[in-house]
CSV table of C-alpha atoms in Angstrom, one decimal:
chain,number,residue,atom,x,y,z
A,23,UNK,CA,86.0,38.8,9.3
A,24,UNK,CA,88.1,36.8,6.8
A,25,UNK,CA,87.0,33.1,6.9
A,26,UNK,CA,89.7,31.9,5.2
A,27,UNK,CA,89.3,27.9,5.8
A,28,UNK,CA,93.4,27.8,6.4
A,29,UNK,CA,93.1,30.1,9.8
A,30,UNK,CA,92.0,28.1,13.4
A,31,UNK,CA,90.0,29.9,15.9
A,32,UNK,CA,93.4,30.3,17.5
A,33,UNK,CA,94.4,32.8,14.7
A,34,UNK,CA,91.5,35.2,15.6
A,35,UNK,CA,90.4,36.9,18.3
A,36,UNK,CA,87.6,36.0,20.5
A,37,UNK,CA,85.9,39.2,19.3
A,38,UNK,CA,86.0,37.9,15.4
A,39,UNK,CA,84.7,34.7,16.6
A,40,UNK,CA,81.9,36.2,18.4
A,41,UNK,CA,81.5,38.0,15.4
A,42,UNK,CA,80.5,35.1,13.5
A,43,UNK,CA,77.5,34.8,15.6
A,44,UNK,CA,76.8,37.8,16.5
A,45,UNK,CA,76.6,40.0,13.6
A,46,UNK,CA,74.2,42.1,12.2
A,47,UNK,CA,72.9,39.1,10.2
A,48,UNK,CA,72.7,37.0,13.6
A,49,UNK,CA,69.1,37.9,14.5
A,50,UNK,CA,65.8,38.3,11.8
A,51,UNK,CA,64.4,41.7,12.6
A,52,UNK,CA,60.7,40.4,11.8
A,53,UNK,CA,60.7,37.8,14.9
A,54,UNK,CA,58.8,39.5,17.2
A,55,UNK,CA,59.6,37.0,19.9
A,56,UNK,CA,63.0,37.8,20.0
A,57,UNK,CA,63.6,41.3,21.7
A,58,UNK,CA,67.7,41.5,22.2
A,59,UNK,CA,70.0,38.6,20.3
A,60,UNK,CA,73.3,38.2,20.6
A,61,UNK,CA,75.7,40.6,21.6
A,62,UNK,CA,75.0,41.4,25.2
A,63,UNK,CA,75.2,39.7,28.4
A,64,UNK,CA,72.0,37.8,27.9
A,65,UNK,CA,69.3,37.4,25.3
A,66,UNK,CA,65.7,38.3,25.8
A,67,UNK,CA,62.7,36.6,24.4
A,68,UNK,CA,58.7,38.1,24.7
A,69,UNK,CA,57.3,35.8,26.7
A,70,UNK,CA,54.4,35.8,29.8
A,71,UNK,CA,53.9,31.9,30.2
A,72,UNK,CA,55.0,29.0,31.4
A,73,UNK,CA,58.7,28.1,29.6
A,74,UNK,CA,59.7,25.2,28.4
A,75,UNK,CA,63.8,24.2,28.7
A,76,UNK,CA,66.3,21.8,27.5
A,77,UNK,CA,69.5,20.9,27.0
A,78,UNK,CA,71.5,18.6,25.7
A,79,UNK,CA,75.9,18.4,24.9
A,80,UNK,CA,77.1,16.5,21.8
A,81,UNK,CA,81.1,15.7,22.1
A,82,UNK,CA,82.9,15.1,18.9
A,83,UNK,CA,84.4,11.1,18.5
A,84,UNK,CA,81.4,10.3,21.0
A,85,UNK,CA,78.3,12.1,19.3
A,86,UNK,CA,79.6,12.7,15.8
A,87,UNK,CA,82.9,12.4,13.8
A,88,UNK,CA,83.4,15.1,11.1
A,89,UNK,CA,85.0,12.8,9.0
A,90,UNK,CA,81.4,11.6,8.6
A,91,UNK,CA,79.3,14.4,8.8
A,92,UNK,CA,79.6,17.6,7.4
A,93,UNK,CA,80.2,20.9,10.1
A,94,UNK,CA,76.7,21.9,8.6
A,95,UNK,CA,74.9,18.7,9.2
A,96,UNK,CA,76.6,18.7,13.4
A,97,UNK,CA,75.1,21.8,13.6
A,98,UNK,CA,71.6,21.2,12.5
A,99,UNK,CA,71.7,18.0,14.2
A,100,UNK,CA,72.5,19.9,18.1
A,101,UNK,CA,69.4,21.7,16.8
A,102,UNK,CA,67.1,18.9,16.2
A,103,UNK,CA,68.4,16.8,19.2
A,104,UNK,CA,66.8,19.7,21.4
A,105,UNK,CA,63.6,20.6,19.3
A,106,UNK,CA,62.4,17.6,19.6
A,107,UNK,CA,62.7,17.4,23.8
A,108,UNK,CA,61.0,21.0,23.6
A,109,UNK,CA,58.4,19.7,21.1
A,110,UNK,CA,57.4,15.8,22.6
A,111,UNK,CA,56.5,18.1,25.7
A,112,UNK,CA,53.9,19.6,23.5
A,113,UNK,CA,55.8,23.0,23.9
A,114,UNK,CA,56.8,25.0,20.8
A,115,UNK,CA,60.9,26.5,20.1
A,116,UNK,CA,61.2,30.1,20.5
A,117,UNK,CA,65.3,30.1,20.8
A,118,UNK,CA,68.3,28.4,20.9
A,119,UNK,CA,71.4,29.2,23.2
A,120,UNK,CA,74.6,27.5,21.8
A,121,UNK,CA,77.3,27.2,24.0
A,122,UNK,CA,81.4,25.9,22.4
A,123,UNK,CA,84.1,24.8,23.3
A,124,UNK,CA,86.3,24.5,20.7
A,125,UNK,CA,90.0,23.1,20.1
A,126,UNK,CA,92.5,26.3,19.3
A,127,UNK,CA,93.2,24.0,16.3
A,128,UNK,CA,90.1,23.9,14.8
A,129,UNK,CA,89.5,25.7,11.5
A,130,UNK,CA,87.3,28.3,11.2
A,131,UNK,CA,85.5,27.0,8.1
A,132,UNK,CA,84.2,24.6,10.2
A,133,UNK,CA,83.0,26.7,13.0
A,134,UNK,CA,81.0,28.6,10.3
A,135,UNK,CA,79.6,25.7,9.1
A,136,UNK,CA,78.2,24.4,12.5
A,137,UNK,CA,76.7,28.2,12.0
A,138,UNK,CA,75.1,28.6,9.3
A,139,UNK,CA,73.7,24.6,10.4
A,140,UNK,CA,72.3,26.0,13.7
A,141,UNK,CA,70.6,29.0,12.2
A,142,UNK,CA,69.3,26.6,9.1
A,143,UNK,CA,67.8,24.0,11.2
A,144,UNK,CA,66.5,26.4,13.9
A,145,UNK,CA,64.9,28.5,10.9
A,146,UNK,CA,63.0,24.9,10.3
A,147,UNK,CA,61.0,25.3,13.8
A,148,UNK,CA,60.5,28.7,13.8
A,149,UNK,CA,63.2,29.9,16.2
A,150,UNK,CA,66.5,31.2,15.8
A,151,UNK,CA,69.9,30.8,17.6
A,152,UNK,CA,69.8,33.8,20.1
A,153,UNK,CA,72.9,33.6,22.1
A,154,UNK,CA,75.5,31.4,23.9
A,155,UNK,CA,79.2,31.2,24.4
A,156,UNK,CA,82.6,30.3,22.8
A,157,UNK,CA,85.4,28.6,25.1
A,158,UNK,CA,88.3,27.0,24.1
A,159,UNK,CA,89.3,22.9,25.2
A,160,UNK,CA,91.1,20.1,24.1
A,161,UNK,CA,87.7,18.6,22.0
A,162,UNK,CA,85.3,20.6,20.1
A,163,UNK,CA,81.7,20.1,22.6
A,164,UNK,CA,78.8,21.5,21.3
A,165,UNK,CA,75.9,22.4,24.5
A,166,UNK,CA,72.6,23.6,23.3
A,167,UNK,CA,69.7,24.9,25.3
A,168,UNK,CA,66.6,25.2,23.8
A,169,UNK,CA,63.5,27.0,25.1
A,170,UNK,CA,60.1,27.1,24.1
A,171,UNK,CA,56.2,28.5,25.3
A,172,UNK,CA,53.6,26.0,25.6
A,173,UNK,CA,51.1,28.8,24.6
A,174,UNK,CA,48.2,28.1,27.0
A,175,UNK,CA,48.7,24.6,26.5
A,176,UNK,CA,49.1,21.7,29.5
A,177,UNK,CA,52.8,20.2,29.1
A,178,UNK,CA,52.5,16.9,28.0
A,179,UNK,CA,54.8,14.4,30.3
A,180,UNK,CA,55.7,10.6,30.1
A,181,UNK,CA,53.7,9.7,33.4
A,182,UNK,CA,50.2,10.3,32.1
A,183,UNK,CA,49.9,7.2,30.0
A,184,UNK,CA,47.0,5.5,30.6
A,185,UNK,CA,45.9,2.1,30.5
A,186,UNK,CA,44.0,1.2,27.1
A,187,UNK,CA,46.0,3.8,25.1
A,188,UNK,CA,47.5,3.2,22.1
A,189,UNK,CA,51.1,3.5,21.4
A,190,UNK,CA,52.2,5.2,18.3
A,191,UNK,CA,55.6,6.7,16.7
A,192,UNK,CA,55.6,9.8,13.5
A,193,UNK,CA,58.0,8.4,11.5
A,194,UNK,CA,60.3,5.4,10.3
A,195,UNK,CA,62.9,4.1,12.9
A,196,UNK,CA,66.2,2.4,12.9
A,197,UNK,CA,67.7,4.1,10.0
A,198,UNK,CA,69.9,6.2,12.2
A,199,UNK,CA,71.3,3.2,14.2
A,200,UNK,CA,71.6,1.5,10.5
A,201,UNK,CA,73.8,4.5,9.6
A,202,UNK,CA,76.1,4.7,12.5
A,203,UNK,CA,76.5,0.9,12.4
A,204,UNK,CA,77.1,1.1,8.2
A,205,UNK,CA,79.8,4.3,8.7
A,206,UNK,CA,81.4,2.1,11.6
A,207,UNK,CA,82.1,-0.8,9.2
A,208,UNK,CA,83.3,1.2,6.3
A,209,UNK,CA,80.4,-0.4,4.0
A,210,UNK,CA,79.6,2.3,1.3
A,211,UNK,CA,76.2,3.2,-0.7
A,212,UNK,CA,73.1,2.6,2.0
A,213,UNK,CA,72.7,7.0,1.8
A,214,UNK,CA,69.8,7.7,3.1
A,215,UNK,CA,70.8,5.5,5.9
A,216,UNK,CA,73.8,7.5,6.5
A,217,UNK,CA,71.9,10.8,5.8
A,218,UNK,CA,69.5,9.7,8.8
A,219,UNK,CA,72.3,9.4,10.9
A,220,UNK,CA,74.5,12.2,10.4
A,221,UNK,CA,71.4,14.8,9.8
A,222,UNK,CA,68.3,13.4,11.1
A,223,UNK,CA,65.3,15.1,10.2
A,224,UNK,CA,62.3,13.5,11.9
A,225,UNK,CA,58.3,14.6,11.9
A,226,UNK,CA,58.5,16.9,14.9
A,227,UNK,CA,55.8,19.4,13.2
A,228,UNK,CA,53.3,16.2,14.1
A,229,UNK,CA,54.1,17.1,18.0
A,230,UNK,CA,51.0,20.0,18.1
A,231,UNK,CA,48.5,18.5,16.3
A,232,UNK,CA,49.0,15.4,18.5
A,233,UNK,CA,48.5,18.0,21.7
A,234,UNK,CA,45.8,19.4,20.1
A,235,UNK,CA,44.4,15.8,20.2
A,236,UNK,CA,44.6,15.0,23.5
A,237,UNK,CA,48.0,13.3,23.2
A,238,UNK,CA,48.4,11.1,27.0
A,239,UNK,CA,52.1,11.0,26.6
A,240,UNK,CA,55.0,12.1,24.1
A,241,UNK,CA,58.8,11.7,23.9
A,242,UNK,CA,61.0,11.5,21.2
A,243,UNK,CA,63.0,8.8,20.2
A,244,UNK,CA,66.6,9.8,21.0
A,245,UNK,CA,67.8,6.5,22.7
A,246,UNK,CA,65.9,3.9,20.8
A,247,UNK,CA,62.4,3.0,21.1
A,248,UNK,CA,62.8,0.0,23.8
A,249,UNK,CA,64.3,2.5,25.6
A,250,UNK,CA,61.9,5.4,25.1
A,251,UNK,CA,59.2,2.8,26.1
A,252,UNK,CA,60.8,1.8,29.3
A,253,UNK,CA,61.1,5.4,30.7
A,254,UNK,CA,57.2,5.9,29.6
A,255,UNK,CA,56.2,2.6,31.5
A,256,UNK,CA,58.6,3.1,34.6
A,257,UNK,CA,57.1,7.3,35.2
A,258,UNK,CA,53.2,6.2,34.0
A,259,UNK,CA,53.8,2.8,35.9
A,260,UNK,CA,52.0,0.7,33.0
A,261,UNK,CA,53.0,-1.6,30.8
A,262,UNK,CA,53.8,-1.1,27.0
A,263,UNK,CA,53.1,-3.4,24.6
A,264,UNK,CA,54.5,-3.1,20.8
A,265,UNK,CA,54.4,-4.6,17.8
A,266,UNK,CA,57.6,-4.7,16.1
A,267,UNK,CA,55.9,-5.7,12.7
A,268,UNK,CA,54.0,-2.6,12.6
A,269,UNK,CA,56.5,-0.1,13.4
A,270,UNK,CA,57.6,1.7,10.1
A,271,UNK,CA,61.0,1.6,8.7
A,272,UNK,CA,63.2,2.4,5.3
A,273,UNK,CA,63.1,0.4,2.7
A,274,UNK,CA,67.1,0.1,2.8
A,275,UNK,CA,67.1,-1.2,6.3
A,276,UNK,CA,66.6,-5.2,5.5
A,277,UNK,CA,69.5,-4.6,2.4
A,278,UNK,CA,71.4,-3.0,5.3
A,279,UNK,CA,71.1,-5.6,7.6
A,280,UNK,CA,72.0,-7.8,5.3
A,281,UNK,CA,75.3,-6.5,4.0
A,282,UNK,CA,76.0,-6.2,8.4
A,283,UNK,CA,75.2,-9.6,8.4
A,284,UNK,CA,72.2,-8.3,11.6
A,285,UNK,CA,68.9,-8.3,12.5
A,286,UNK,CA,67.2,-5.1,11.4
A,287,UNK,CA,65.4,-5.6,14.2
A,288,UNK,CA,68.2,-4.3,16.3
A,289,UNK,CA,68.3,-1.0,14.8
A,290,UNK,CA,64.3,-0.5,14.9
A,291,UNK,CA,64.0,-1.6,19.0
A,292,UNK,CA,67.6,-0.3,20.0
A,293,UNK,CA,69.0,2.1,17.5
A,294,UNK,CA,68.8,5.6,19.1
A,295,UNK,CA,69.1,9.1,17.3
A,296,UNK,CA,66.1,9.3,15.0
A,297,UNK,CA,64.0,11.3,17.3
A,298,UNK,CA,60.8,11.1,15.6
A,299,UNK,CA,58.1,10.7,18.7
A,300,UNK,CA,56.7,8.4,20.3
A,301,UNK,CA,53.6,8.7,21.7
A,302,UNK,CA,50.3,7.5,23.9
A,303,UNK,CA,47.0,8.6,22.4
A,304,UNK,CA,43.4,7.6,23.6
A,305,UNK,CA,41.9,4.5,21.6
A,306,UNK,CA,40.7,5.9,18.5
A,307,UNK,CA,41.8,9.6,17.8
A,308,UNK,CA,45.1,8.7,16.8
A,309,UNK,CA,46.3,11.7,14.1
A,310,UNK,CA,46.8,11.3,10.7
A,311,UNK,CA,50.6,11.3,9.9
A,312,UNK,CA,50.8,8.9,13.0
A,313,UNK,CA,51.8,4.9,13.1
A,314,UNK,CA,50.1,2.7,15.7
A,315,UNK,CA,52.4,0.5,16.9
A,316,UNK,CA,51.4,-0.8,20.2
A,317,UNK,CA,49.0,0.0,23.3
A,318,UNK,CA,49.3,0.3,27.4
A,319,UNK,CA,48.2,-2.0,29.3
A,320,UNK,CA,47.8,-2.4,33.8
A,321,UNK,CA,51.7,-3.6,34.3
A,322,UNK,CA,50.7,-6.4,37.2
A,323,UNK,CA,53.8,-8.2,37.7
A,324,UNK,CA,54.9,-8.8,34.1
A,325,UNK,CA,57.6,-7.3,32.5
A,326,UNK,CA,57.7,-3.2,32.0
A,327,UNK,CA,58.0,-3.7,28.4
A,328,UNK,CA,56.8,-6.6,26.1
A,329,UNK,CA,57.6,-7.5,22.4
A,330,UNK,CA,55.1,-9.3,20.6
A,331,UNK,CA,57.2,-12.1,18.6
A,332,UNK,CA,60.3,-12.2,21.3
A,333,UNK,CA,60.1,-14.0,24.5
A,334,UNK,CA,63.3,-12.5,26.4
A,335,UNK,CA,63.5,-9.0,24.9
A,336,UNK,CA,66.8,-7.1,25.6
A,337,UNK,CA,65.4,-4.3,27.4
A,338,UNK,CA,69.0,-2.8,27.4
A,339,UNK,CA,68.9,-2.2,23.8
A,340,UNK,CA,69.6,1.4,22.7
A,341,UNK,CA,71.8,4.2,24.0
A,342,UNK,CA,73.6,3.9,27.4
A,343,UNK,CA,75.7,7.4,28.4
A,344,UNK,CA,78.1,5.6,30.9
């Protein structure tokens, strides 16, 4: 079909539209773990073990604004947003099903550029974008569903902390919160900041190796790391402990804060959306590629969550839904 960036998805047909995503060019012929793509009623994947889902719905003016973020870069980012749930539980992608609901205004340019984003960033973890559905509303909303196999492998939950672990993330935080925060105020420069934000691209190939260590616990850090931490210490019912010192970060975030006129220290315990993983390992086989950052410790009747350096830590910090 013509993608002539002047038409809307209420020019074409739903049929051209499904084409888009549907075509012969939809599905790579060489994945054996895909055995129908799109095109019919449902897609089928080879599988025979347990299955691993998630889901997750990203609403433009809430999730992203393309007047920040390319239609390329909102795509990929749906993607990574649900790799990394599939991948903290230790579990690894084998498809995507895409689900949008899409304003009859907007342009189809843009819907093939949340495409060719999917099918880029799902290429990245070894899965592709197998099926899904395109409705029409008042805002564009973009619901993915990942699904993955944990191969033989034991899922790995939030609840099986233990006491004496120690507590380490795969990658540099804050600099997603630092974006948002830096596209907010209109304050220019600060790119990879921005970058993190609109297209985050965090060490989720790190999640099997850390299963393959005898990882205790795993999550990635969607809604900010006080936050991630809570959830771990309110399933495992222990207490976390971290370091804020020793958690790595950019080396733009402390110019950033500065031109905000912040802490940085808000983006690295509250700012959400960089989804590297955090995790719980036993004392002493913590990965390479890994950052120690804290340990677990028997809760008593202290706080769930405690921040070496800050008294009264905010443990509200990070993302709230409602």
């Amino acid at each position: 079909m013509s993608t002539d960036p002047v038409r809307t998805v209420g020019d074409v047909g739903e049929g051209e539209l499904i084409d888009l995503f549907a075509g012969p060019d939809a599905i790579d012929d060489t994945d054996a773990g895909v055995l129908i793509g799109p095109g019919d009623d449902a897609a089928v994947l080879a599988g025979g073990g347990p299955v691993v889902v998630s889901t997750d719905a990203l609403v433009d003016g809430q999730h992203f604004r393309l007047d920040w973020s390319t239609p390329g870069q909102v795509g990929a980012k749906a993607i990574v947003a649900n790799a990394a749930d599939v991948m903290s539980m230790g579990g690894r992608v084998t498809g995507f099903v895409v689900s949008l609901t899409c304003p009859k205004d907007l342009r189809v340019d843009t819907l093939v550029g949340l495409r060719d984003g999917m099918r880029s960033a799902a290429r990245r973890y070894g899965a592709q974008v197998v099926g899904g559905d395109l409705t029409t509303g008042n805002q564009l909303v973009i619901a993915v569903t990942a699904i993955g196999a944990m191969d033989s492998r034991s899922p790995v939950r939030l609840s099986t902390a233990r006491e004496g672990d120690v507590l380490a993330v795969s990658g540099e935080l804050g600099a997603s919160g630092a974006g948002l925060d830096l596209l907010l105020a209109g304050v220019p420069g600060f790119t990879s900041l921005v970058t993190a934000h609109c297209e985050p691209s965090p060490h989720l190939s790190l999640a099997a190796g850390a299963a393959s260590a005898g990882v205790h616990a795993m999550t990635d850090v969607s809604d900010g790391l006080l936050s991630e931490l809570r959830t771990m210490a309110r399933q495992s019912g222990h207490a976390m402990h971290v370091d804020p010192s020793r958690v790595p970060v950019v080396p733009e975030l402390a110019a950033a804060a500065a031109a905000l006129h912040t802490d940085p220290l808000r983006w690295v315990l509250g700012g959400g959306e960089d989804h590297e993983l955090l995790a719980s390992f036993p004392a002493g086989v913590v990965p390479v590629g890994w950052t120690a950052i804290g340990t677990v410790t028997r809760r008593g009747g202290g706080p769930p969550v405690v921040v070496t350096g800050i008294d009264d830590v905010d443990l509200d910090l990070g993302w709230r839904t409602f």
